PDB file of C-alpha atoms and ligand atoms in Angstrom:
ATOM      1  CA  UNK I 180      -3.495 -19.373   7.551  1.00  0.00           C
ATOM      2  CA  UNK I 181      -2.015 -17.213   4.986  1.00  0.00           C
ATOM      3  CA  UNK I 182       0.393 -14.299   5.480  1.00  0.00           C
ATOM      4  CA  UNK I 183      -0.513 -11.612   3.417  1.00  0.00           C
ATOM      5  CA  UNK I 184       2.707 -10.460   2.252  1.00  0.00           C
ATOM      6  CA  UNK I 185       3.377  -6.942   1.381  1.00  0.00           C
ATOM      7  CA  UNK I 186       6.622  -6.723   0.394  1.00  0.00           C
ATOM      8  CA  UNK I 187       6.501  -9.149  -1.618  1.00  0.00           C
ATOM      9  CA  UNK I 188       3.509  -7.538  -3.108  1.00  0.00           C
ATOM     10  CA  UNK I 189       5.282  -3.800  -2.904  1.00  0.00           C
ATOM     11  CA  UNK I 190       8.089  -5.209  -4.851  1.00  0.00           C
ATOM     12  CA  UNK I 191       6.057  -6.841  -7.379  1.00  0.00           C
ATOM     13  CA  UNK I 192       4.052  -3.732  -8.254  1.00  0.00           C
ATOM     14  CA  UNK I 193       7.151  -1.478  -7.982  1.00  0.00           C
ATOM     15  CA  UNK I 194       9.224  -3.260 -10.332  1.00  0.00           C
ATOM     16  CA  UNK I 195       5.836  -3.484 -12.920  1.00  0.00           C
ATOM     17  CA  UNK I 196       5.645   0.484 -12.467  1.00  0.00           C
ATOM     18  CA  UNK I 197       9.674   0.544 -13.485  1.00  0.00           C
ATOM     19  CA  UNK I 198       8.784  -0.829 -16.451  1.00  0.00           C
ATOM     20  CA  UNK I 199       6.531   1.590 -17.469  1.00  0.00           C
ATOM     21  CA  UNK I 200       8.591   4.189 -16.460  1.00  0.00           C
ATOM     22  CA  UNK I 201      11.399   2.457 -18.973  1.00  0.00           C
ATOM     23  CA  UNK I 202       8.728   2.669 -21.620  1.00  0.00           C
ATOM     24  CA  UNK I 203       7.764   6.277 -21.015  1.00  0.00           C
ATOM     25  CA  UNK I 204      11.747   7.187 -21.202  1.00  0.00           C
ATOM     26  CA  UNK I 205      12.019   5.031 -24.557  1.00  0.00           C
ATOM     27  CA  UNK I 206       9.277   6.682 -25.853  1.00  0.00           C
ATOM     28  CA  UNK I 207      10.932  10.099 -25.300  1.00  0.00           C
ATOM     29  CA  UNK I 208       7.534  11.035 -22.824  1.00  0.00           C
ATOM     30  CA  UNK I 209       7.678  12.940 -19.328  1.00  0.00           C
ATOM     31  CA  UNK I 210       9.756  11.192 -16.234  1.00  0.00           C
ATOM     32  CA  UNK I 211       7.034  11.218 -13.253  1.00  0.00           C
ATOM     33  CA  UNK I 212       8.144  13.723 -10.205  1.00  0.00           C
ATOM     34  CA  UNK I 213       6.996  13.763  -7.131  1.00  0.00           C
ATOM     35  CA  UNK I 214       7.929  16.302  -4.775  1.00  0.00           C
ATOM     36  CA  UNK I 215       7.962  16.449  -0.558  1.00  0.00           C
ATOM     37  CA  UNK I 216       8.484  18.954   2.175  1.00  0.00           C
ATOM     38  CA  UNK I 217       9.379  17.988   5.751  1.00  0.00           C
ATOM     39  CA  UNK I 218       8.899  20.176   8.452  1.00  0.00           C
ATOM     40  CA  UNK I 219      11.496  19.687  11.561  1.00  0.00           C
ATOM     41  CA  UNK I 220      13.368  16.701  12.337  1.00  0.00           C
ATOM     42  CA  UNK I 221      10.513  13.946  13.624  1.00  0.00           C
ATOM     43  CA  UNK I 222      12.280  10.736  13.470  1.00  0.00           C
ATOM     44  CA  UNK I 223       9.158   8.417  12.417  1.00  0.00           C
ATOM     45  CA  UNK I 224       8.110  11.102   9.529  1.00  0.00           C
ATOM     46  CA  UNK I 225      11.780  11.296   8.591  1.00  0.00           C
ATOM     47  CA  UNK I 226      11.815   7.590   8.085  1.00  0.00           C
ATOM     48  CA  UNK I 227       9.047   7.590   6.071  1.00  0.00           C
ATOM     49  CA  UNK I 228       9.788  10.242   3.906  1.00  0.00           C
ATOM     50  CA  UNK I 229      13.486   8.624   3.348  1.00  0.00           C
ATOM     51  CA  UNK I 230      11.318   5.575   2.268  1.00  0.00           C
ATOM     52  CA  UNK I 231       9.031   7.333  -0.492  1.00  0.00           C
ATOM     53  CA  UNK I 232      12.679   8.943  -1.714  1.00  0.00           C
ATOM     54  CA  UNK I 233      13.836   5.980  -2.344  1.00  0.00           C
ATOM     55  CA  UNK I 234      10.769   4.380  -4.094  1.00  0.00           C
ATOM     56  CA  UNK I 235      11.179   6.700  -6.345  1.00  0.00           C
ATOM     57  CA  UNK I 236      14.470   6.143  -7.580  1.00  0.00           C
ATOM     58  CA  UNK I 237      14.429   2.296  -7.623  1.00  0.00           C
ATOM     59  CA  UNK I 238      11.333   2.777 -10.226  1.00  0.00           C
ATOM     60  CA  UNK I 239      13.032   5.794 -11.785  1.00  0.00           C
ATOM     61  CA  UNK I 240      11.075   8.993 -10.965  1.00  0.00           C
ATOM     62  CA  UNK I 241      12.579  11.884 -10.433  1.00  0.00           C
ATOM     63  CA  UNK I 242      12.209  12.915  -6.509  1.00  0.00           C
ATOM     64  CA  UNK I 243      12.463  16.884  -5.148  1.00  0.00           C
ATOM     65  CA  UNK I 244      13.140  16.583  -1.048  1.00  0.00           C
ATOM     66  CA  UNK I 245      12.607  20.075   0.462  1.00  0.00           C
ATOM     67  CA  UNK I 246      13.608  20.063   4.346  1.00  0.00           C
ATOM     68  CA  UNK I 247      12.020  23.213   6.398  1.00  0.00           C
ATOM     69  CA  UNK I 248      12.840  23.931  10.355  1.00  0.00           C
ATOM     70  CA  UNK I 249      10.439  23.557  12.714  1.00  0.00           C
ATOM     71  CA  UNK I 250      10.646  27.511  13.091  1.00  0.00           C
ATOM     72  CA  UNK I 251       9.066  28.334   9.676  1.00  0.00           C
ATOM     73  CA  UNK I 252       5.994  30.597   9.692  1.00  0.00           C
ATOM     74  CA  UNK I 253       2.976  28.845   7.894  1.00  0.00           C
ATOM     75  CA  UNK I 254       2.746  31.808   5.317  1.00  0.00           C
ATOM     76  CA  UNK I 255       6.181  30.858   4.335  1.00  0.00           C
ATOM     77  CA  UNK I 256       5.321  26.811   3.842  1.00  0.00           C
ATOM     78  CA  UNK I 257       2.115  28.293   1.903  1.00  0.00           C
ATOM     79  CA  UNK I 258       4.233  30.162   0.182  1.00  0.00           C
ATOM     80  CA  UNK I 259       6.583  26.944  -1.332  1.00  0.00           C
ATOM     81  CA  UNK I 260       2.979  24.975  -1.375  1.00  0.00           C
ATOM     82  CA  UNK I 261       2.024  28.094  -4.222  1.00  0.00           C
ATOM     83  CA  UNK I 262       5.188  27.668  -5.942  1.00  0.00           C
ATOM     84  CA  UNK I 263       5.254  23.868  -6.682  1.00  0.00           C
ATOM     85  CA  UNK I 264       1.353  24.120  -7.101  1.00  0.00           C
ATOM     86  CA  UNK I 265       2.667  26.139 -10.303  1.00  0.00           C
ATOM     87  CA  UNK I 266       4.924  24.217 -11.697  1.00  0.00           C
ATOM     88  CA  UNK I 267       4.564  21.899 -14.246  1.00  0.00           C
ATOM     89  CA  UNK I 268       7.560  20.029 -14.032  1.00  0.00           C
ATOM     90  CA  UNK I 269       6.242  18.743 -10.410  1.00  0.00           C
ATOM     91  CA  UNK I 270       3.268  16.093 -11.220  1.00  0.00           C
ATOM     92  CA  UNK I 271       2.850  15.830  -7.280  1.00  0.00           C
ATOM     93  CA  UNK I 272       3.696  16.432  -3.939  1.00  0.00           C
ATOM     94  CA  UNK I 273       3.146  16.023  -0.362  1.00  0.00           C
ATOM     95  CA  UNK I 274       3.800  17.860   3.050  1.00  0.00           C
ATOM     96  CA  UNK I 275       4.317  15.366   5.847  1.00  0.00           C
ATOM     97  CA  UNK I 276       2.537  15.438   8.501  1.00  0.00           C
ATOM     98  CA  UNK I 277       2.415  15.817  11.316  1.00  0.00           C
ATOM     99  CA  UNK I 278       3.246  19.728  11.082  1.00  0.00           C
ATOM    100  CA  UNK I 279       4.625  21.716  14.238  1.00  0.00           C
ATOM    101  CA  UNK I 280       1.828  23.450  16.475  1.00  0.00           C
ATOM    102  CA  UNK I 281       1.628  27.010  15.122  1.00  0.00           C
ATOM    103  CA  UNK I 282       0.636  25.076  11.887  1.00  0.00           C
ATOM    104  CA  UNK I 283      -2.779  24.636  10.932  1.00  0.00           C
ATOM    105  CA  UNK I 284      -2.808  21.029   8.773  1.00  0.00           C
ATOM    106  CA  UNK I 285      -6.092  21.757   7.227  1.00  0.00           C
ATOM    107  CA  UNK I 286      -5.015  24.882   5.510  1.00  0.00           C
ATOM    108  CA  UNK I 287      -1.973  23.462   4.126  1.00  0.00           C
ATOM    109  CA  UNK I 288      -4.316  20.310   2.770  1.00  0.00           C
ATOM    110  CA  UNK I 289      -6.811  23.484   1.625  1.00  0.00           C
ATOM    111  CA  UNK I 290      -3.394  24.680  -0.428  1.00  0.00           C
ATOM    112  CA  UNK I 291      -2.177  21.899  -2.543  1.00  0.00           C
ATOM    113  CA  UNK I 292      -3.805  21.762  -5.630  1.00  0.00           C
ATOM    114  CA  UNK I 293      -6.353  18.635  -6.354  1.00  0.00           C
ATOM    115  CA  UNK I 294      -4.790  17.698  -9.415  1.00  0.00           C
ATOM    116  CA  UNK I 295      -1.554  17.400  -7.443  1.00  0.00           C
ATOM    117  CA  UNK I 296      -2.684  16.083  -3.965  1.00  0.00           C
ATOM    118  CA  UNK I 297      -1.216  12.511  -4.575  1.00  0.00           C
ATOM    119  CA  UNK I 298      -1.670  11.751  -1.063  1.00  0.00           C
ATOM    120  CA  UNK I 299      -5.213  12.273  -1.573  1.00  0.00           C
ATOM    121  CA  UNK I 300      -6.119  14.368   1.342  1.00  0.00           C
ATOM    122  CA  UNK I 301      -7.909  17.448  -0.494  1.00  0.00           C
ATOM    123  CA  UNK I 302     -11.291  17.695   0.138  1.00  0.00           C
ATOM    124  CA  UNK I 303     -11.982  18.142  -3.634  1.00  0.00           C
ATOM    125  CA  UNK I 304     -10.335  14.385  -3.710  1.00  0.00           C
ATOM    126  CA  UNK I 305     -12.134  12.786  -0.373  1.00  0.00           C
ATOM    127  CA  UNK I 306     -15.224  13.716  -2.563  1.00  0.00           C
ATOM    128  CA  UNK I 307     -14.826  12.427  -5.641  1.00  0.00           C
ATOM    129  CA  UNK I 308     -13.816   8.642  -4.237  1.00  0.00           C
ATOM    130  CA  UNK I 309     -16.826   9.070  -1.948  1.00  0.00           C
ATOM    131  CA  UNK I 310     -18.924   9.800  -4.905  1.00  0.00           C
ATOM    132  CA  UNK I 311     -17.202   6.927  -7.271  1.00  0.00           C
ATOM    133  CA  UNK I 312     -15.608   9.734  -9.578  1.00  0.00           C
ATOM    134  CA  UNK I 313     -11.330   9.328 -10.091  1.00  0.00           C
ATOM    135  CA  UNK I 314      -9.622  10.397  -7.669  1.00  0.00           C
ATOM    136  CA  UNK I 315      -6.377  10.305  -5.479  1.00  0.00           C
ATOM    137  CA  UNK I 316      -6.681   7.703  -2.998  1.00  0.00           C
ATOM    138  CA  UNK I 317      -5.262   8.162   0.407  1.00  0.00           C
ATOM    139  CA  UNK I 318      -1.878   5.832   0.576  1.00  0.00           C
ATOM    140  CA  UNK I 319      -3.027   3.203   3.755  1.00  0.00           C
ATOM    141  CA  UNK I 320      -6.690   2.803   2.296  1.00  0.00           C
ATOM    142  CA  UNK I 321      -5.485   2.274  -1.087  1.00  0.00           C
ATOM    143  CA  UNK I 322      -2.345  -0.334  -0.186  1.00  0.00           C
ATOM    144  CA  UNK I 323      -5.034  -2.333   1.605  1.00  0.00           C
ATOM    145  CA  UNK I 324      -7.116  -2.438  -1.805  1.00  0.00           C
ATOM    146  CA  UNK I 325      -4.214  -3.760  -3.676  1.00  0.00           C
ATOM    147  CA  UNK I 326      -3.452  -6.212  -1.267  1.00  0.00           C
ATOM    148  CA  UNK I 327      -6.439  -7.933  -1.244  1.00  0.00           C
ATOM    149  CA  UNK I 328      -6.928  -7.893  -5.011  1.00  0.00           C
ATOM    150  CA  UNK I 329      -4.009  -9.446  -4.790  1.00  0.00           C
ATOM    151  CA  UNK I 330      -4.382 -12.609  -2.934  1.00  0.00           C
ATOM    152  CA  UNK I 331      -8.137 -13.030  -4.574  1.00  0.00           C
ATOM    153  CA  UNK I 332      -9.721 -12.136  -1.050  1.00  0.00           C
ATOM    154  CA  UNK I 333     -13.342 -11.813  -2.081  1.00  0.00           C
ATOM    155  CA  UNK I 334     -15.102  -8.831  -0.012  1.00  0.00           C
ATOM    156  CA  UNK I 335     -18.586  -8.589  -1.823  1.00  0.00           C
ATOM    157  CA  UNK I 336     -21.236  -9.427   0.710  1.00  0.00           C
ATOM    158  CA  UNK I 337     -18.881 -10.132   3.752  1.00  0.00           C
ATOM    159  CA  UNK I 338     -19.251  -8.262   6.869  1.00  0.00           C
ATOM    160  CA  UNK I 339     -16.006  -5.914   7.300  1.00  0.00           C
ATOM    161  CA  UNK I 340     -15.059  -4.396  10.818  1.00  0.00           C
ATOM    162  CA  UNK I 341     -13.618  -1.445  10.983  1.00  0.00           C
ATOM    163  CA  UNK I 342     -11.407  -0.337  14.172  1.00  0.00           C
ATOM    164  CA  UNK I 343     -10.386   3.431  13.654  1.00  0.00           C
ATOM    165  CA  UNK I 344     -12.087   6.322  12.283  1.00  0.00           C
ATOM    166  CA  UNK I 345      -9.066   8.504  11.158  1.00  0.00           C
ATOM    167  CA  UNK I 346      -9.745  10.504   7.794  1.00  0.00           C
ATOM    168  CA  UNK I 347      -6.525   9.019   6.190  1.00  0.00           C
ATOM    169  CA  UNK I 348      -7.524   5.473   7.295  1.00  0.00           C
ATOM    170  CA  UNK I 349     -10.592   4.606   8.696  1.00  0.00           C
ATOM    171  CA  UNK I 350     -13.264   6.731   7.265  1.00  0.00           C
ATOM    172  CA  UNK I 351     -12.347   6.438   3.210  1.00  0.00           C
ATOM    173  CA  UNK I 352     -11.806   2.035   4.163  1.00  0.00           C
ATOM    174  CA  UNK I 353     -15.558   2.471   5.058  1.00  0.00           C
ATOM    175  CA  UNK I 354     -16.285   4.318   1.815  1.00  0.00           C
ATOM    176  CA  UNK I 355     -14.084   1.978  -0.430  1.00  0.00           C
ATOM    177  CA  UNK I 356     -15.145  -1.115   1.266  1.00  0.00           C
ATOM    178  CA  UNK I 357     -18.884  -0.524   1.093  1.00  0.00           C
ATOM    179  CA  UNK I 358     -19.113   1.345  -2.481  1.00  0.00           C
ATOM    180  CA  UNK I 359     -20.084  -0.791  -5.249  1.00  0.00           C
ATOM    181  CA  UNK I 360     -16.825  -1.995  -7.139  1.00  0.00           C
ATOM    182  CA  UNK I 361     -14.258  -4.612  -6.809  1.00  0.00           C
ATOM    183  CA  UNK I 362     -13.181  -4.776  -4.245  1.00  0.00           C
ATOM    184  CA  UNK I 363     -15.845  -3.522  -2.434  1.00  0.00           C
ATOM    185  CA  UNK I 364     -19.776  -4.486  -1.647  1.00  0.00           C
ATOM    186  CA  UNK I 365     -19.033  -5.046   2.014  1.00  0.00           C
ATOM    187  CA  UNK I 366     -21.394  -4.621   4.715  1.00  0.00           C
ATOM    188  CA  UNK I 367     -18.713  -2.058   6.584  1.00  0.00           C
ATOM    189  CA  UNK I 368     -18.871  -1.318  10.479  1.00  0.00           C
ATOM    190  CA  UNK I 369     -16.946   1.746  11.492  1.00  0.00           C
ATOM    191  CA  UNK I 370     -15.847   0.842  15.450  1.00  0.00           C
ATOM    192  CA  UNK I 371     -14.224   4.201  17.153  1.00  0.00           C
ATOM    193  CA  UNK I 372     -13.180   4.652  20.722  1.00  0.00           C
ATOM    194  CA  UNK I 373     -16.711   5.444  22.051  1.00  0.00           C
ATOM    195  CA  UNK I 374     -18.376   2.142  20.376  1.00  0.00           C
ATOM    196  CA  UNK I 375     -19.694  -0.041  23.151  1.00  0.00           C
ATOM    197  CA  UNK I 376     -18.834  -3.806  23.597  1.00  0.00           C
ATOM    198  CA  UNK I 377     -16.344  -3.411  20.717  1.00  0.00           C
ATOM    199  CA  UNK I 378     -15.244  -7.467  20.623  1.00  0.00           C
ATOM    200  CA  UNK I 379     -19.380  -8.033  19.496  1.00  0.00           C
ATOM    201  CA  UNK I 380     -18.475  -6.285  16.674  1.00  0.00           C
ATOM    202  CA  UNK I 381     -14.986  -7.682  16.157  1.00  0.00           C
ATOM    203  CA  UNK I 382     -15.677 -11.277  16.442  1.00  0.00           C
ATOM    204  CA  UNK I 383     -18.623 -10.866  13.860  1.00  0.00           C
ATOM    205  CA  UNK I 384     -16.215  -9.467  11.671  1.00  0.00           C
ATOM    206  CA  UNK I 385     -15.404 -11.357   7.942  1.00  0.00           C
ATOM    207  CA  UNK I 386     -12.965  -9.308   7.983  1.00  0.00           C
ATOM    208  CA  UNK I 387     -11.187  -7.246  10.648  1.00  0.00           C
ATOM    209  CA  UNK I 388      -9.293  -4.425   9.701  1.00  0.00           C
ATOM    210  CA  UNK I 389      -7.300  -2.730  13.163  1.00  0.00           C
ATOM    211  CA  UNK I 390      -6.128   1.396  12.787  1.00  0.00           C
ATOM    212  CA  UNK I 391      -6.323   2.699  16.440  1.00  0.00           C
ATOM    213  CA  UNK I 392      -2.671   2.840  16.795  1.00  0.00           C
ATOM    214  CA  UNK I 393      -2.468   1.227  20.363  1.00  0.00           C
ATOM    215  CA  UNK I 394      -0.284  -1.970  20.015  1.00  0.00           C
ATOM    216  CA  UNK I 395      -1.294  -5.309  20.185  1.00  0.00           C
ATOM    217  CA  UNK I 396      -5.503  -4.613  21.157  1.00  0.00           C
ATOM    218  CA  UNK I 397      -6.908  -6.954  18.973  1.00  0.00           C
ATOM    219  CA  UNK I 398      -6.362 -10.259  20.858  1.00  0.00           C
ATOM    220  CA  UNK I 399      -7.734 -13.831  20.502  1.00  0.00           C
ATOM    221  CA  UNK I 400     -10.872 -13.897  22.089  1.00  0.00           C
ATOM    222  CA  UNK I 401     -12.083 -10.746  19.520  1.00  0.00           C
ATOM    223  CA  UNK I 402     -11.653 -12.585  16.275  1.00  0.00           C
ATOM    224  CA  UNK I 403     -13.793 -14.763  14.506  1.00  0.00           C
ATOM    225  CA  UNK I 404     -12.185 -18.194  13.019  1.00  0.00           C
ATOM    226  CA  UNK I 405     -11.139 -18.067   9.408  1.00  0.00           C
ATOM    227  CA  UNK I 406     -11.823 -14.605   9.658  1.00  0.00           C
ATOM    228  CA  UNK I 407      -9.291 -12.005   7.526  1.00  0.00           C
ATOM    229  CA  UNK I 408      -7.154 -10.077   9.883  1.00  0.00           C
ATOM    230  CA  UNK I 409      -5.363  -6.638   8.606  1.00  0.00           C
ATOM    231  CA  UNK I 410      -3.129  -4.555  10.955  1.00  0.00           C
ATOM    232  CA  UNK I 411      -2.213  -1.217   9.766  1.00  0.00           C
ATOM    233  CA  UNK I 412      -0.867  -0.351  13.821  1.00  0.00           C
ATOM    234  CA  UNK I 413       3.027   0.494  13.511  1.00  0.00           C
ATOM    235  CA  UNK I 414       3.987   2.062  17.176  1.00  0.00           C
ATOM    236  CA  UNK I 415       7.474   1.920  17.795  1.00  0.00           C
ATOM    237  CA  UNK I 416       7.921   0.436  21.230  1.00  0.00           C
ATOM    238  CA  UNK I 417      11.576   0.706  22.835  1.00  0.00           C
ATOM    239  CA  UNK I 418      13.848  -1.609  22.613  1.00  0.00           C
ATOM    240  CA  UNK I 419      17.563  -1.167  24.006  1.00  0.00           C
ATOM    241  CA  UNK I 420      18.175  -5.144  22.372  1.00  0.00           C
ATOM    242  CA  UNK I 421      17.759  -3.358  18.916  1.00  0.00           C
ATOM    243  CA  UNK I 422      20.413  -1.273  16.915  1.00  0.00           C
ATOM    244  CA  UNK I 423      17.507   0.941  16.116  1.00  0.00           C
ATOM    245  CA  UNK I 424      16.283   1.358  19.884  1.00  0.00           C
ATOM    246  CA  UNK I 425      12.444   0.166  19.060  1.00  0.00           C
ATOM    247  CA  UNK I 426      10.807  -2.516  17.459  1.00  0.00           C
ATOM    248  CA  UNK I 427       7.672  -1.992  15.609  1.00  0.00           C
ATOM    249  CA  UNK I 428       4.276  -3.631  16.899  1.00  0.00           C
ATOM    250  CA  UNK I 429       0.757  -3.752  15.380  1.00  0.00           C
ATOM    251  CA  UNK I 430      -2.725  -3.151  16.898  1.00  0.00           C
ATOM    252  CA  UNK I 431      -3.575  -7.091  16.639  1.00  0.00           C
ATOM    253  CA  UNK I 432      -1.829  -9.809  19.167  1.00  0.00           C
ATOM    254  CA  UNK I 433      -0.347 -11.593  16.269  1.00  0.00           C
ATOM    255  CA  UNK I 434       0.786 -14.857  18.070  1.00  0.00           C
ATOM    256  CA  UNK I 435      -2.582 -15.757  19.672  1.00  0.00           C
ATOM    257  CA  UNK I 436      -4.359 -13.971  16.761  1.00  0.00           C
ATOM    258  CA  UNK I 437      -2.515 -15.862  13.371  1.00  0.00           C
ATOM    259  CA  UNK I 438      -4.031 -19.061  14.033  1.00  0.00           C
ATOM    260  CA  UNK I 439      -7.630 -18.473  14.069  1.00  0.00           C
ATOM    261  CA  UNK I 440      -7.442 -16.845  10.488  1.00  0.00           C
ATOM    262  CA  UNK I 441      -7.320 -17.487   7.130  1.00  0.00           C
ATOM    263  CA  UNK I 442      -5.255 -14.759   5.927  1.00  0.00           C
ATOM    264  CA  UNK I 443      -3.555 -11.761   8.200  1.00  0.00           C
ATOM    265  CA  UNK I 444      -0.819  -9.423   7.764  1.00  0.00           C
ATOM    266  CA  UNK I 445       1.870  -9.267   9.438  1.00  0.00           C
ATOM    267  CA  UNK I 446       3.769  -5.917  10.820  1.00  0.00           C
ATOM    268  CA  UNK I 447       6.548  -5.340   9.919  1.00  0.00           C
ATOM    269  CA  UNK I 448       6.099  -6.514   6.309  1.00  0.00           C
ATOM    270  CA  UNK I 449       2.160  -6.102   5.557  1.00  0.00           C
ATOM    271  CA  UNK I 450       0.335  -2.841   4.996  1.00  0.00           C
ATOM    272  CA  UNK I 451       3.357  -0.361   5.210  1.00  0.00           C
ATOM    273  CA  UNK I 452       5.270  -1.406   2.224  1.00  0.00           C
ATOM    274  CA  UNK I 453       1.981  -0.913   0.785  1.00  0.00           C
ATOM    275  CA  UNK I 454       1.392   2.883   1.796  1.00  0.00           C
ATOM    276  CA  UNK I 455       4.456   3.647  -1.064  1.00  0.00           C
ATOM    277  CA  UNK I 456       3.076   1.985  -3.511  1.00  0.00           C
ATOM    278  CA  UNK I 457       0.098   4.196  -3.266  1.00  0.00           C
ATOM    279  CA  UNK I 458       2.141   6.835  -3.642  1.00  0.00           C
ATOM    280  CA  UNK I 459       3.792   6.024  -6.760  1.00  0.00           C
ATOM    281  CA  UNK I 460       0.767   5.152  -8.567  1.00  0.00           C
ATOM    282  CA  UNK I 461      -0.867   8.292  -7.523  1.00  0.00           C
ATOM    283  CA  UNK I 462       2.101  10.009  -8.995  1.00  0.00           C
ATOM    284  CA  UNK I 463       2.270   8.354 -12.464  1.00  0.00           C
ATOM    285  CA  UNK I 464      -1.678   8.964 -12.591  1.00  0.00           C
ATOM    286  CA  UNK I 465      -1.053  12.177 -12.059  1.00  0.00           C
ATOM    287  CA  UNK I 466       1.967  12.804 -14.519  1.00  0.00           C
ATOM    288  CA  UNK I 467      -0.241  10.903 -17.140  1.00  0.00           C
ATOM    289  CA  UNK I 468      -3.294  13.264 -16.168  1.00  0.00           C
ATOM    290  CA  UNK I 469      -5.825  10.323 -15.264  1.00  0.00           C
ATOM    291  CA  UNK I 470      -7.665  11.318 -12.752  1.00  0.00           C
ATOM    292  CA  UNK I 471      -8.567  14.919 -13.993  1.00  0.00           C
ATOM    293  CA  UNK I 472      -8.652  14.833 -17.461  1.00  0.00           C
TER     294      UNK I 472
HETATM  295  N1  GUN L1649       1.954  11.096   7.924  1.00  0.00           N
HETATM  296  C1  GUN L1649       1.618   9.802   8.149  1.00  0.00           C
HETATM  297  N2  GUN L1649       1.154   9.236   7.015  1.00  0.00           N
HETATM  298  C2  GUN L1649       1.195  10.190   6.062  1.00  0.00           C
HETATM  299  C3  GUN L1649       0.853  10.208   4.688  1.00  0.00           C
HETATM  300  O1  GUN L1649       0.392   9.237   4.089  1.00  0.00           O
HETATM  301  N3  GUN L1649       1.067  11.394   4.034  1.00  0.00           N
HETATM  302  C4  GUN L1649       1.545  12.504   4.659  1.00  0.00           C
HETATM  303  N4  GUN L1649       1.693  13.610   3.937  1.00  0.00           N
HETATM  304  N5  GUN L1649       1.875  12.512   5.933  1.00  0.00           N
HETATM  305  C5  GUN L1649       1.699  11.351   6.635  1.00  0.00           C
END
């Protein structure tokens, strides 16, 4: 069994996109800057957004942080959406969700330009990766591509089991996965709370990827031997025994699960240090106008 390690992997790629940001600054050329607004004080999305900060500075982008209260109107969040939207010394930006209540998500994703929507929500962007065209790909999806490029895993003709069918996770894996390109050429099964018998699928699976966000589902008896295991669960469970009052868990039983396969990833330390990377390469793309040139 192989642990598929992603920070080791984040750290690898975010030191090689340092470098190029050294060469852009020693050839005089345009620092990338990536911009985020969070909404109220949500301790997971606070975490997160502390993390992407400080991605940015270790590789050397310049970083923009707006914090809004819980209590602002959506006209006024539209409003800031407009303003970086226009500015050209912003190459990208985010807002993180989730948003309070009274805000409608979809119209905020409606708002952000493509050409800046490094997260890769935008309609405009789900389109052109489902048609093959550049695009921005969304950060968990596109963290999971690097990682297997990364350890060689070879996906063409394997059978790939999807758990989840969430439109930042689920839904573009099964579009990636299946489309025609390196990695890719799977034969993808999307699995979603209303599939029937969901361990025949599982334990057919080449490779099992688990996004349904309820801790440790995926046990022994569901996967297939040697198969490839990827967990991209992270529910924070408490935990008085830790300084930080939860511990993380994954969607997949790793203890009974690790044996059986030949590589999995484990959580902490597998697909979330990939999500930044996503991030930042979405952002240089974007301040080096590659995706829409
Ligand atoms: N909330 C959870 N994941 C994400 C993400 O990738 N981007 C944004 N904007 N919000 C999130």
């Amino acid at each position: 069994m192989v642990l598929l390690d992603g920070k080791k992997t984040a750290e690898e790629i975010k030191n090689a996109i340092r470098q190029e940001v050294e060469d852009i600054k020693n050839r005089g050329g345009k620092i990338p800057h990536l911009a985020a607004i969070l909404v109220g004080n949500d301790g997971a999305s606070e975490t997160y957004v502390a993390g992407k900060v400080k991605a940015c500075e270790y590789v050397g982008f310049r970083s923009t942080l707006l914090k809004m209260t819980a209590d602002i109107s959506e006209p006024q969040l539209l409003e800031q959406i407009q303003k970086w939207n226009e500015d050209p010394d912003i190459d990208g930006f985010i807002v993180q969700m989730p948003l309070p209540a009274h805000i409608d998500e979809r119209k905020v994703t409606l708002a952000i330009r493509p050409e800046k929507d490094v997260d890769g929500f935008h309609p405009m962007n789900v389109g052109r990766m489902t048609l093959g065209l550049p695009a921005y790909v969304p950060a968990t999806p596109f963290g999971i591509l690097q990682l297997i490029k990364k350890y060689g895993i070879q996906t063409a003709g394997r059978h790939c089991v999807i758990v989840g069918r969430s439109n930042i996770v689920g839904t573009p894996l099964s579009i990636l996965l299946s489309r025609n390109a390196e990695p890719g050429n799977c034969t993808v099964t999307l699995c979603h709370s209303r599939t029937k018998d969901l361990a025949y699928y599982t334990s057919r699976a080449d490779i099992l990827i688990a996004a349904l966000g309820k801790p440790e589902f995926i046990t022994a008896s569901m996967v297939k031997e040697g198969a490839v295991v990827i967990d991209v669960g992270i529910t924070r469970i408490a935990d008085s025994s830790k300084k930080s009052g939860f511990t993380l868990k994954g969607d997949v039983k790793f203890n009974e699960v690790a044996h059986r396969c030949s590589y999995i990833t484990p959580v902490p330390g597998g697909v979330g240090p990939m999500t930044v990377i996503a991030l930042l390469m979405n952002t240089l793309h974007a301040c080096k106008k590659e995706i829409y040139s």
